CSV table of C-alpha atoms in Angstrom, one decimal:
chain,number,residue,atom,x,y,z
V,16,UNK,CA,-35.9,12.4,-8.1
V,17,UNK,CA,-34.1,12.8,-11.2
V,18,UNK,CA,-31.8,15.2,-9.9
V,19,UNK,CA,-30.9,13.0,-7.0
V,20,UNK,CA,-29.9,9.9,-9.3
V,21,UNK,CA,-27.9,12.3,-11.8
V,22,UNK,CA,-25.7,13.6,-8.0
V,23,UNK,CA,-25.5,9.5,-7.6
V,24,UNK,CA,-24.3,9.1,-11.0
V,25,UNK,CA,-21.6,11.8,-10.8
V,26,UNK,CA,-20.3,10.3,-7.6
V,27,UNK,CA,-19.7,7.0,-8.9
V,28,UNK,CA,-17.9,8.2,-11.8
V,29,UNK,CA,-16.0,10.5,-9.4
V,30,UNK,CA,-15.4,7.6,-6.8
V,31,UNK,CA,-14.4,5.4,-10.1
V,32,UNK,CA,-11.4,7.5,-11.2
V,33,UNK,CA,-10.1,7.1,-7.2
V,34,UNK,CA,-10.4,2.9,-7.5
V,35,UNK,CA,-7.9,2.3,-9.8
V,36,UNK,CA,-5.3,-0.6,-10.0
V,37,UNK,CA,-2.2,1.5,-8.8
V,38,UNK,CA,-4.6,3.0,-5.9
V,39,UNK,CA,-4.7,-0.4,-4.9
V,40,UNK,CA,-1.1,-1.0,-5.4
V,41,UNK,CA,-0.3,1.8,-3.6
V,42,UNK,CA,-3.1,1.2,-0.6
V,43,UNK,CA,-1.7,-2.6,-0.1
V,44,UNK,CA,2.1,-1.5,-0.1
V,45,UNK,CA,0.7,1.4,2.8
V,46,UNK,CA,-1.6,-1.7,4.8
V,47,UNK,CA,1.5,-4.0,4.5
V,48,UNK,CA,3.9,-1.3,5.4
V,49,UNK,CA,2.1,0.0,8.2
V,50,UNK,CA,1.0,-3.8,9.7
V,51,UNK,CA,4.5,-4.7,9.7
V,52,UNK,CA,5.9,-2.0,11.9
V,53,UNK,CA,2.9,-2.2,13.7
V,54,UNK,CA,3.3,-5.3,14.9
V,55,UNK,CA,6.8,-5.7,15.5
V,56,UNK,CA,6.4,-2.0,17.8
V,57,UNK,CA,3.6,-3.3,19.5
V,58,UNK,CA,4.6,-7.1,20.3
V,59,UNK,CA,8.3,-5.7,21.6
V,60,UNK,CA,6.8,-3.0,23.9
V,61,UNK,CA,4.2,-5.5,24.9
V,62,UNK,CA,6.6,-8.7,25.8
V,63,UNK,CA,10.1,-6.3,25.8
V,64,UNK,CA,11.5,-8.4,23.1
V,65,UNK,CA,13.5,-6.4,21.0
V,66,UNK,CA,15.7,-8.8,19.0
V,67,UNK,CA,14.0,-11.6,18.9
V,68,UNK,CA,14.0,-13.4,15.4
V,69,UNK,CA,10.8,-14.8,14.8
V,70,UNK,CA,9.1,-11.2,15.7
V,71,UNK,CA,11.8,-10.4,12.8
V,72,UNK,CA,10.7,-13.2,10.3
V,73,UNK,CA,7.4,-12.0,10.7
V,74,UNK,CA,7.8,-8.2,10.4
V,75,UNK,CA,10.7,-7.7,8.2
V,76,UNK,CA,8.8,-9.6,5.3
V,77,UNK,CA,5.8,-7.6,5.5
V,78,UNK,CA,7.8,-4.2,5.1
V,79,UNK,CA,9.8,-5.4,2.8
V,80,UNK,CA,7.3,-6.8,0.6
V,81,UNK,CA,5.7,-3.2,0.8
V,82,UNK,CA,8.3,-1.1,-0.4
V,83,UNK,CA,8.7,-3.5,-3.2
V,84,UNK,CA,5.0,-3.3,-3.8
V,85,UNK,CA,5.7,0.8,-3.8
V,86,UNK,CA,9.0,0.4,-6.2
V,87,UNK,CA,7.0,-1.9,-8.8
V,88,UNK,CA,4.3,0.6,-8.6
V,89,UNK,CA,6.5,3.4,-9.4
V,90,UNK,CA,8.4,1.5,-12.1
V,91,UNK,CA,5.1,-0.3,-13.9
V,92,UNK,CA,3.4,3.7,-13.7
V,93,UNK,CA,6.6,6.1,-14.3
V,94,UNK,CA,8.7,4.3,-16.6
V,95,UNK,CA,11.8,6.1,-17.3
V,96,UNK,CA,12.5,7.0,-20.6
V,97,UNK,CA,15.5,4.9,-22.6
V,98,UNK,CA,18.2,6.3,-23.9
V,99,UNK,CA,18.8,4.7,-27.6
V,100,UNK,CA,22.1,5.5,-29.0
């Protein structure tokens, strides 16, 4: 028994150092990413709307917010060094 709750122990701290804050960033840029494409490639194969703008006022947010999402995670993670002169 003891050697089963010391496995359970070392897979939390294992599954801890995966649930981090820019994980999550990262994950929620993907989810937002992924939804919006989704959804404006499935509605405009499913009603054969290609240009229409409120598919785009929905859709083009959600991307955009994502790759911003991925940008401030890459900034607020891997800041670039300053040059001082």
């Amino acid at each position: 028994m003891a050697q089963a709750s010391r496995s359970a122990k070392e897979i939390m701290k294992q599954a801890g150092s995966y649930l981090t804050v820019r994980n999550f960033y990262r994950l929620f840029a993907f989810i937002m990413i992924i939804s919006g494409a989704g959804f404006y490639l499935g509605w405009s194969i499913a009603y054969d709307t290609w240009t229409d703008i409120g598919l785009y006022s929905f859709a083009v947010p959600l991307i955009l917010f994502g790759i911003l999402l991925l940008a401030l995670d890459l900034e607020k993670h891997n800041p670039q060094e300053k040059n001082s002169e």
